[in-house]
Amino acid sequence: MRLKSSIWVAAYVRRCNIEGAFAVVRKRGAEEAGAIFIVVNRLDGTAILYGPAPQTAFTDDTPTDRAFSIVVGREGPAPEADIDARLQKEIRFDPDVWIVESEDRAGRHFLDQVVA
């Protein structure tokens, strides 16, 4: 059983803040199971967008915890306008998504240090 999205997001924001990166919820989604997107803003006009990993990332050996993959910025940080455009598409597709933005010049995402 997975944590509710609202609890997971609260833990993620707290983790970012503990590590010295400012994080804020830009859009609240469905409390129970809304998809979560993480924007890591590099504070130089660029960012990387992480979203739910595709189902192919999960196997019988992989726990059913939340997993993330890069949605925009695979080749390196992308312009913030590209991130915002993709997020607008995601919101049109599913209005119950969560969007969390953290600001870190080093681009740290902390996704490997969050409660599962």
Short mmCIF file of N, CA, C and O in Angstrom, two decimals:
data_model
loop_
_atom_site.label_atom_id
_atom_site.label_comp_id
_atom_site.label_asym_id
_atom_site.label_seq_id
_atom_site.Cartn_x
_atom_site.Cartn_y
_atom_site.Cartn_z
N MET A 1 0.84 -1.18 0.00
CA MET A 1 0.00 0.00 0.00
C MET A 1 0.89 1.25 0.00
O MET A 1 1.84 1.35 0.76
N ARG A 2 0.58 2.18 -0.88
CA ARG A 2 1.37 3.40 -1.00
C ARG A 2 0.83 4.49 -0.09
O ARG A 2 -0.34 4.51 0.26
N LEU A 3 1.74 5.40 0.27
CA LEU A 3 1.32 6.57 1.02
C LEU A 3 0.38 7.42 0.18
O LEU A 3 0.51 7.47 -1.06
N LYS A 4 -0.51 8.13 0.83
CA LYS A 4 -1.33 9.10 0.12
C LYS A 4 -0.41 10.14 -0.51
O LYS A 4 0.64 10.47 0.05
N SER A 5 -0.83 10.67 -1.63
CA SER A 5 -0.02 11.68 -2.32
C SER A 5 0.25 12.88 -1.42
O SER A 5 1.36 13.42 -1.40
N SER A 6 -0.76 13.30 -0.66
CA SER A 6 -0.59 14.48 0.19
C SER A 6 0.48 14.26 1.25
O SER A 6 1.28 15.17 1.53
N ILE A 7 0.56 13.06 1.82
CA ILE A 7 1.58 12.75 2.82
C ILE A 7 2.95 12.69 2.16
O ILE A 7 3.94 13.20 2.69
N TRP A 8 3.03 12.05 1.00
CA TRP A 8 4.30 11.94 0.29
C TRP A 8 4.84 13.32 -0.05
O TRP A 8 6.03 13.60 0.14
N VAL A 9 3.98 14.20 -0.56
CA VAL A 9 4.40 15.55 -0.94
C VAL A 9 4.89 16.32 0.30
O VAL A 9 5.91 17.00 0.25
N ALA A 10 4.17 16.21 1.40
CA ALA A 10 4.59 16.89 2.63
C ALA A 10 5.98 16.42 3.07
O ALA A 10 6.82 17.23 3.47
N ALA A 11 6.23 15.12 2.99
CA ALA A 11 7.54 14.57 3.35
C ALA A 11 8.62 15.07 2.40
O ALA A 11 9.74 15.39 2.82
N TYR A 12 8.29 15.14 1.11
CA TYR A 12 9.27 15.60 0.12
C TYR A 12 9.64 17.07 0.36
O TYR A 12 10.82 17.44 0.34
N VAL A 13 8.65 17.92 0.59
CA VAL A 13 8.90 19.34 0.84
C VAL A 13 9.77 19.49 2.08
O VAL A 13 10.74 20.26 2.10
N ARG A 14 9.45 18.72 3.10
CA ARG A 14 10.26 18.79 4.33
C ARG A 14 11.70 18.35 4.06
O ARG A 14 12.65 18.96 4.55
N ARG A 15 11.88 17.27 3.30
CA ARG A 15 13.24 16.78 2.97
C ARG A 15 14.02 17.87 2.25
O ARG A 15 15.19 18.12 2.56
N CYS A 16 13.42 18.51 1.27
CA CYS A 16 14.11 19.58 0.55
C CYS A 16 14.53 20.69 1.50
O CYS A 16 15.67 21.17 1.45
N ASN A 17 13.60 21.10 2.36
CA ASN A 17 13.90 22.18 3.29
C ASN A 17 15.01 21.80 4.27
O ASN A 17 15.87 22.62 4.59
N ILE A 18 15.02 20.56 4.73
CA ILE A 18 16.08 20.09 5.62
C ILE A 18 17.44 20.18 4.94
O ILE A 18 18.45 20.52 5.56
N GLU A 19 17.47 19.88 3.64
CA GLU A 19 18.72 19.89 2.88
C GLU A 19 19.13 21.29 2.43
O GLU A 19 20.15 21.46 1.77
N GLY A 20 18.32 22.30 2.75
CA GLY A 20 18.67 23.67 2.41
C GLY A 20 18.14 24.15 1.07
O GLY A 20 18.53 25.21 0.59
N ALA A 21 17.26 23.37 0.45
CA ALA A 21 16.64 23.78 -0.82
C ALA A 21 15.20 24.20 -0.52
O ALA A 21 14.48 23.51 0.19
N PHE A 22 14.80 25.34 -1.04
CA PHE A 22 13.43 25.81 -0.85
C PHE A 22 12.50 24.99 -1.72
O PHE A 22 12.79 24.74 -2.89
N ALA A 23 11.39 24.53 -1.16
CA ALA A 23 10.40 23.78 -1.94
C ALA A 23 9.01 24.25 -1.58
O ALA A 23 8.73 24.61 -0.43
N VAL A 24 8.14 24.24 -2.58
CA VAL A 24 6.77 24.69 -2.39
C VAL A 24 5.84 23.86 -3.28
O VAL A 24 6.24 23.39 -4.34
N VAL A 25 4.60 23.71 -2.82
CA VAL A 25 3.58 23.03 -3.63
C VAL A 25 2.96 24.08 -4.54
O VAL A 25 2.32 25.02 -4.07
N ARG A 26 3.17 23.94 -5.84
CA ARG A 26 2.59 24.88 -6.82
C ARG A 26 1.15 24.55 -7.12
O ARG A 26 0.35 25.43 -7.43
N LYS A 27 0.80 23.26 -7.07
CA LYS A 27 -0.57 22.84 -7.36
C LYS A 27 -0.88 21.61 -6.53
O LYS A 27 -0.16 20.64 -6.56
N ARG A 28 -1.97 21.70 -5.79
CA ARG A 28 -2.43 20.55 -5.01
C ARG A 28 -3.30 19.68 -5.90
O ARG A 28 -4.15 20.16 -6.63
N GLY A 29 -3.09 18.38 -5.78
CA GLY A 29 -3.86 17.42 -6.56
C GLY A 29 -4.76 16.60 -5.67
O GLY A 29 -5.09 17.00 -4.57
N ALA A 30 -5.13 15.44 -6.15
CA ALA A 30 -5.98 14.53 -5.40
C ALA A 30 -5.23 14.04 -4.17
O ALA A 30 -4.09 13.59 -4.27
N GLU A 31 -5.87 14.13 -3.01
CA GLU A 31 -5.24 13.76 -1.74
C GLU A 31 -4.76 12.31 -1.73
O GLU A 31 -3.68 12.02 -1.24
N GLU A 32 -5.56 11.42 -2.24
CA GLU A 32 -5.27 9.99 -2.13
C GLU A 32 -4.20 9.51 -3.10
O GLU A 32 -3.26 8.85 -2.70
N ALA A 33 -4.39 9.79 -4.39
CA ALA A 33 -3.51 9.15 -5.37
C ALA A 33 -3.22 10.01 -6.59
O ALA A 33 -3.05 9.50 -7.68
N GLY A 34 -3.16 11.32 -6.42
CA GLY A 34 -2.83 12.17 -7.56
C GLY A 34 -1.40 11.97 -8.02
O GLY A 34 -0.51 11.73 -7.20
N ALA A 35 -1.18 12.04 -9.32
CA ALA A 35 0.18 11.94 -9.86
C ALA A 35 0.99 13.13 -9.37
O ALA A 35 0.47 14.24 -9.21
N ILE A 36 2.28 12.91 -9.14
CA ILE A 36 3.15 13.96 -8.60
C ILE A 36 4.24 14.29 -9.61
O ILE A 36 4.90 13.40 -10.14
N PHE A 37 4.39 15.58 -9.88
CA PHE A 37 5.46 16.07 -10.75
C PHE A 37 6.36 16.99 -9.92
O PHE A 37 5.87 17.81 -9.15
N ILE A 38 7.66 16.83 -10.09
CA ILE A 38 8.64 17.60 -9.34
C ILE A 38 9.44 18.46 -10.31
O ILE A 38 10.02 17.95 -11.27
N VAL A 39 9.44 19.77 -10.08
CA VAL A 39 10.25 20.70 -10.87
C VAL A 39 11.46 21.08 -10.02
O VAL A 39 11.31 21.56 -8.90
N VAL A 40 12.65 20.86 -10.56
CA VAL A 40 13.87 21.28 -9.87
C VAL A 40 14.39 22.50 -10.63
O VAL A 40 14.96 22.38 -11.71
N ASN A 41 14.14 23.67 -10.06
CA ASN A 41 14.51 24.94 -10.66
C ASN A 41 15.97 25.24 -10.31
O ASN A 41 16.33 25.26 -9.13
N ARG A 42 16.79 25.48 -11.34
CA ARG A 42 18.22 25.74 -11.12
C ARG A 42 18.52 27.22 -10.83
O ARG A 42 19.67 27.59 -10.65
N LEU A 43 17.51 28.06 -10.82
CA LEU A 43 17.64 29.49 -10.53
C LEU A 43 18.48 30.23 -11.56
O LEU A 43 19.04 31.29 -11.27
N ASP A 44 18.56 29.68 -12.76
CA ASP A 44 19.27 30.35 -13.85
C ASP A 44 18.40 30.38 -15.11
O ASP A 44 18.90 30.53 -16.21
N GLY A 45 17.09 30.21 -14.93
CA GLY A 45 16.18 30.19 -16.06
C GLY A 45 15.95 28.80 -16.62
O GLY A 45 15.22 28.64 -17.60
N THR A 46 16.57 27.79 -16.00
CA THR A 46 16.40 26.41 -16.46
C THR A 46 15.91 25.53 -15.31
O THR A 46 16.01 25.89 -14.14
N ALA A 47 15.38 24.37 -15.69
CA ALA A 47 14.86 23.44 -14.69
C ALA A 47 14.83 22.04 -15.29
O ALA A 47 15.03 21.85 -16.50
N ILE A 48 14.57 21.06 -14.44
CA ILE A 48 14.35 19.68 -14.86
C ILE A 48 13.02 19.24 -14.27
O ILE A 48 12.71 19.55 -13.11
N LEU A 49 12.22 18.55 -15.07
CA LEU A 49 10.91 18.07 -14.62
C LEU A 49 10.96 16.56 -14.45
O LEU A 49 11.33 15.84 -15.37
N TYR A 50 10.59 16.11 -13.26
CA TYR A 50 10.48 14.68 -12.96
C TYR A 50 9.02 14.34 -12.82
O TYR A 50 8.23 15.11 -12.27
N GLY A 51 8.64 13.18 -13.33
CA GLY A 51 7.26 12.72 -13.22
C GLY A 51 7.23 11.25 -12.88
O GLY A 51 8.28 10.59 -12.76
N PRO A 52 6.03 10.71 -12.73
CA PRO A 52 5.92 9.29 -12.40
C PRO A 52 6.63 8.42 -13.44
O PRO A 52 6.50 8.65 -14.64
N ALA A 53 7.38 7.45 -12.96
CA ALA A 53 8.09 6.54 -13.86
C ALA A 53 7.07 5.69 -14.61
O ALA A 53 6.00 5.38 -14.08
N PRO A 54 7.37 5.31 -15.84
CA PRO A 54 6.44 4.46 -16.60
C PRO A 54 6.31 3.08 -15.96
O PRO A 54 7.19 2.63 -15.22
N GLN A 55 5.21 2.41 -16.23
CA GLN A 55 4.96 1.09 -15.66
C GLN A 55 6.07 0.10 -16.00
O GLN A 55 6.32 -0.84 -15.25
N THR A 56 6.74 0.30 -17.11
CA THR A 56 7.81 -0.62 -17.50
C THR A 56 9.00 -0.56 -16.54
O THR A 56 9.84 -1.45 -16.55
N ALA A 57 9.06 0.47 -15.69
CA ALA A 57 10.14 0.59 -14.72
C ALA A 57 9.94 -0.33 -13.53
O ALA A 57 10.85 -0.56 -12.75
N PHE A 58 8.74 -0.87 -13.39
CA PHE A 58 8.43 -1.74 -12.27
C PHE A 58 8.45 -3.19 -12.70
O PHE A 58 7.95 -3.55 -13.75
N THR A 59 9.05 -4.02 -11.86
CA THR A 59 9.08 -5.47 -12.10
C THR A 59 8.62 -6.16 -10.83
O THR A 59 8.31 -5.51 -9.82
N ASP A 60 8.60 -7.48 -10.85
CA ASP A 60 8.22 -8.23 -9.65
C ASP A 60 9.20 -8.00 -8.51
O ASP A 60 8.85 -8.09 -7.34
N ASP A 61 10.45 -7.69 -8.86
CA ASP A 61 11.48 -7.46 -7.84
C ASP A 61 11.48 -6.02 -7.33
O ASP A 61 12.10 -5.72 -6.32
N THR A 62 10.80 -5.13 -8.04
CA THR A 62 10.76 -3.73 -7.66
C THR A 62 9.57 -3.48 -6.76
O THR A 62 8.45 -3.87 -7.09
N PRO A 63 9.77 -2.83 -5.63
CA PRO A 63 8.61 -2.51 -4.78
C PRO A 63 7.68 -1.54 -5.49
O PRO A 63 8.06 -0.89 -6.46
N THR A 64 6.47 -1.45 -4.99
CA THR A 64 5.47 -0.59 -5.64
C THR A 64 5.54 0.85 -5.13
O THR A 64 4.58 1.58 -5.26
N ASP A 65 6.67 1.24 -4.57
CA ASP A 65 6.84 2.61 -4.10
C ASP A 65 6.83 3.57 -5.28
O ASP A 65 6.94 3.17 -6.42
N ARG A 66 6.75 4.84 -4.97
CA ARG A 66 6.79 5.84 -6.04
C ARG A 66 8.17 5.87 -6.66
O ARG A 66 9.17 5.85 -5.97
N ALA A 67 8.19 5.93 -7.96
CA ALA A 67 9.45 6.06 -8.70
C ALA A 67 9.28 7.19 -9.70
O ALA A 67 8.18 7.41 -10.21
N PHE A 68 10.36 7.89 -9.98
CA PHE A 68 10.31 9.05 -10.87
C PHE A 68 11.33 8.91 -11.98
O PHE A 68 12.36 8.27 -11.82
N SER A 69 11.01 9.55 -13.10
CA SER A 69 11.94 9.63 -14.21
C SER A 69 11.89 11.05 -14.76
O SER A 69 10.94 11.79 -14.51
N ILE A 70 12.91 11.41 -15.50
CA ILE A 70 12.96 12.76 -16.08
C ILE A 70 11.98 12.83 -17.23
O ILE A 70 11.99 12.01 -18.14
N VAL A 71 11.12 13.83 -17.18
CA VAL A 71 10.13 14.06 -18.24
C VAL A 71 10.64 15.10 -19.21
O VAL A 71 10.54 14.93 -20.43
N VAL A 72 11.17 16.20 -18.71
CA VAL A 72 11.75 17.26 -19.53
C VAL A 72 13.12 17.60 -18.94
O VAL A 72 13.22 17.87 -17.75
N GLY A 73 14.15 17.55 -19.77
CA GLY A 73 15.49 17.88 -19.33
C GLY A 73 16.44 16.69 -19.30
O GLY A 73 17.43 16.71 -18.59
N ARG A 74 16.14 15.67 -20.10
CA ARG A 74 17.02 14.49 -20.14
C ARG A 74 18.44 14.86 -20.59
O ARG A 74 19.40 14.29 -20.12
N GLU A 75 18.55 15.76 -21.52
CA GLU A 75 19.85 16.15 -22.06
C GLU A 75 20.54 17.20 -21.19
O GLU A 75 21.66 17.60 -21.47
N GLY A 76 19.85 17.68 -20.18
CA GLY A 76 20.34 18.74 -19.32
C GLY A 76 19.20 19.67 -19.01
O GLY A 76 18.11 19.54 -19.57
N PRO A 77 19.40 20.60 -18.10
CA PRO A 77 18.32 21.51 -17.72
C PRO A 77 17.70 22.19 -18.95
O PRO A 77 18.39 22.59 -19.87
N ALA A 78 16.37 22.29 -18.94
CA ALA A 78 15.62 22.88 -20.04
C ALA A 78 15.10 24.27 -19.63
O ALA A 78 14.98 24.55 -18.43
N PRO A 79 14.76 25.12 -20.59
CA PRO A 79 14.18 26.42 -20.25
C PRO A 79 12.89 26.24 -19.45
O PRO A 79 12.12 25.32 -19.70
N GLU A 80 12.68 27.14 -18.50
CA GLU A 80 11.49 27.06 -17.66
C GLU A 80 10.20 27.09 -18.49
O GLU A 80 9.21 26.47 -18.11
N ALA A 81 10.20 27.77 -19.62
CA ALA A 81 9.02 27.83 -20.47
C ALA A 81 8.65 26.44 -20.99
O ALA A 81 7.46 26.10 -21.08
N ASP A 82 9.65 25.62 -21.30
CA ASP A 82 9.39 24.25 -21.75
C ASP A 82 8.76 23.42 -20.64
O ASP A 82 7.85 22.62 -20.88
N ILE A 83 9.24 23.61 -19.42
CA ILE A 83 8.70 22.89 -18.26
C ILE A 83 7.24 23.30 -18.05
O ILE A 83 6.35 22.45 -17.89
N ASP A 84 6.97 24.60 -18.06
CA ASP A 84 5.61 25.09 -17.85
C ASP A 84 4.66 24.60 -18.93
O ASP A 84 3.51 24.25 -18.64
N ALA A 85 5.11 24.57 -20.18
CA ALA A 85 4.27 24.08 -21.27
C ALA A 85 3.90 22.61 -21.06
O ALA A 85 2.75 22.21 -21.24
N ARG A 86 4.87 21.81 -20.64
CA ARG A 86 4.60 20.39 -20.40
C ARG A 86 3.64 20.21 -19.22
O ARG A 86 2.73 19.37 -19.26
N LEU A 87 3.82 21.00 -18.18
CA LEU A 87 2.93 20.90 -17.02
C LEU A 87 1.50 21.28 -17.39
O LEU A 87 0.55 20.66 -16.90
N GLN A 88 1.33 22.27 -18.27
CA GLN A 88 -0.02 22.63 -18.71
C GLN A 88 -0.68 21.48 -19.45
O GLN A 88 -1.87 21.22 -19.28
N LYS A 89 0.09 20.76 -20.26
CA LYS A 89 -0.45 19.58 -20.95
C LYS A 89 -0.86 18.51 -19.95
O LYS A 89 -1.91 17.89 -20.09
N GLU A 90 -0.04 18.30 -18.93
CA GLU A 90 -0.36 17.30 -17.91
C GLU A 90 -1.63 17.68 -17.15
O GLU A 90 -2.47 16.82 -16.86
N ILE A 91 -1.79 18.96 -16.83
CA ILE A 91 -2.98 19.43 -16.11
C ILE A 91 -4.23 19.25 -16.96
O ILE A 91 -5.29 18.86 -16.45
N ARG A 92 -4.12 19.53 -18.26
CA ARG A 92 -5.28 19.31 -19.15
C ARG A 92 -5.66 17.84 -19.21
O ARG A 92 -6.83 17.49 -19.25
N PHE A 93 -4.66 16.97 -19.19
CA PHE A 93 -4.89 15.52 -19.24
C PHE A 93 -5.45 15.01 -17.91
O PHE A 93 -6.37 14.19 -17.89
N ASP A 94 -4.90 15.50 -16.79
CA ASP A 94 -5.32 15.05 -15.47
C ASP A 94 -5.28 16.23 -14.51
O ASP A 94 -4.22 16.59 -14.00
N PRO A 95 -6.42 16.84 -14.23
CA PRO A 95 -6.44 18.02 -13.36
C PRO A 95 -6.11 17.71 -11.90
O PRO A 95 -5.95 18.62 -11.10
N ASP A 96 -5.99 16.44 -11.53
CA ASP A 96 -5.70 16.06 -10.14
C ASP A 96 -4.22 15.88 -9.85
O ASP A 96 -3.85 15.29 -8.84
N VAL A 97 -3.33 16.39 -10.72
CA VAL A 97 -1.90 16.22 -10.50
C VAL A 97 -1.40 17.17 -9.41
O VAL A 97 -1.99 18.23 -9.18
N TRP A 98 -0.33 16.77 -8.77
CA TRP A 98 0.41 17.60 -7.83
C TRP A 98 1.62 18.15 -8.55
O TRP A 98 2.27 17.43 -9.31
N ILE A 99 1.95 19.41 -8.30
CA ILE A 99 3.19 20.00 -8.83
C ILE A 99 3.95 20.60 -7.66
O ILE A 99 3.43 21.45 -6.94
N VAL A 100 5.16 20.11 -7.46
CA VAL A 100 6.03 20.60 -6.40
C VAL A 100 7.26 21.18 -7.08
O VAL A 100 7.82 20.58 -7.98
N GLU A 101 7.66 22.36 -6.64
CA GLU A 101 8.85 22.99 -7.21
C GLU A 101 9.88 23.21 -6.11
O GLU A 101 9.56 23.74 -5.05
N SER A 102 11.09 22.77 -6.38
CA SER A 102 12.19 23.04 -5.46
C SER A 102 13.21 23.90 -6.20
O SER A 102 13.34 23.84 -7.41
N GLU A 103 13.92 24.71 -5.43
CA GLU A 103 14.94 25.58 -6.00
C GLU A 103 16.29 25.16 -5.45
O GLU A 103 16.50 25.16 -4.23
N ASP A 104 17.19 24.76 -6.36
CA ASP A 104 18.51 24.33 -5.95
C ASP A 104 19.48 24.57 -7.11
O ASP A 104 19.32 23.98 -8.18
N ARG A 105 20.45 25.43 -6.91
CA ARG A 105 21.40 25.75 -7.98
C ARG A 105 22.16 24.52 -8.47
O ARG A 105 22.51 24.43 -9.63
N ALA A 106 22.40 23.56 -7.57
CA ALA A 106 23.13 22.35 -7.94
C ALA A 106 22.22 21.33 -8.63
O ALA A 106 22.71 20.34 -9.16
N GLY A 107 20.92 21.56 -8.64
CA GLY A 107 20.00 20.65 -9.32
C GLY A 107 19.70 19.37 -8.54
O GLY A 107 19.26 18.39 -9.11
N ARG A 108 19.91 19.39 -7.22
CA ARG A 108 19.63 18.20 -6.42
C ARG A 108 18.13 17.97 -6.36
O ARG A 108 17.36 18.90 -6.18
N HIS A 109 17.71 16.72 -6.52
CA HIS A 109 16.27 16.43 -6.54
C HIS A 109 15.77 15.73 -5.29
O HIS A 109 14.59 15.74 -5.00
N PHE A 110 16.63 15.06 -4.54
CA PHE A 110 16.29 14.39 -3.28
C PHE A 110 15.25 13.28 -3.44
O PHE A 110 14.68 12.83 -2.45
N LEU A 111 15.00 12.82 -4.63
CA LEU A 111 13.98 11.80 -4.84
C LEU A 111 14.41 10.43 -4.34
O LEU A 111 13.58 9.57 -4.11
N ASP A 112 15.69 10.25 -4.14
CA ASP A 112 16.17 8.97 -3.62
C ASP A 112 16.22 8.97 -2.10
O ASP A 112 16.55 7.97 -1.49
N GLN A 113 15.83 10.07 -1.47
CA GLN A 113 15.89 10.19 -0.02
C GLN A 113 14.54 10.45 0.62
O GLN A 113 14.46 10.88 1.74
N VAL A 114 13.48 10.19 -0.09
CA VAL A 114 12.13 10.48 0.39
C VAL A 114 11.50 9.19 0.89
O VAL A 114 11.77 8.12 0.39
N VAL A 115 10.63 9.33 1.88
CA VAL A 115 9.92 8.14 2.36
C VAL A 115 9.16 7.51 1.21
O VAL A 115 8.65 8.19 0.32
N ALA A 116 9.10 6.19 1.20
CA ALA A 116 8.47 5.46 0.10
C ALA A 116 7.03 5.40 0.28
O ALA A 116 6.11 5.68 0.46
#
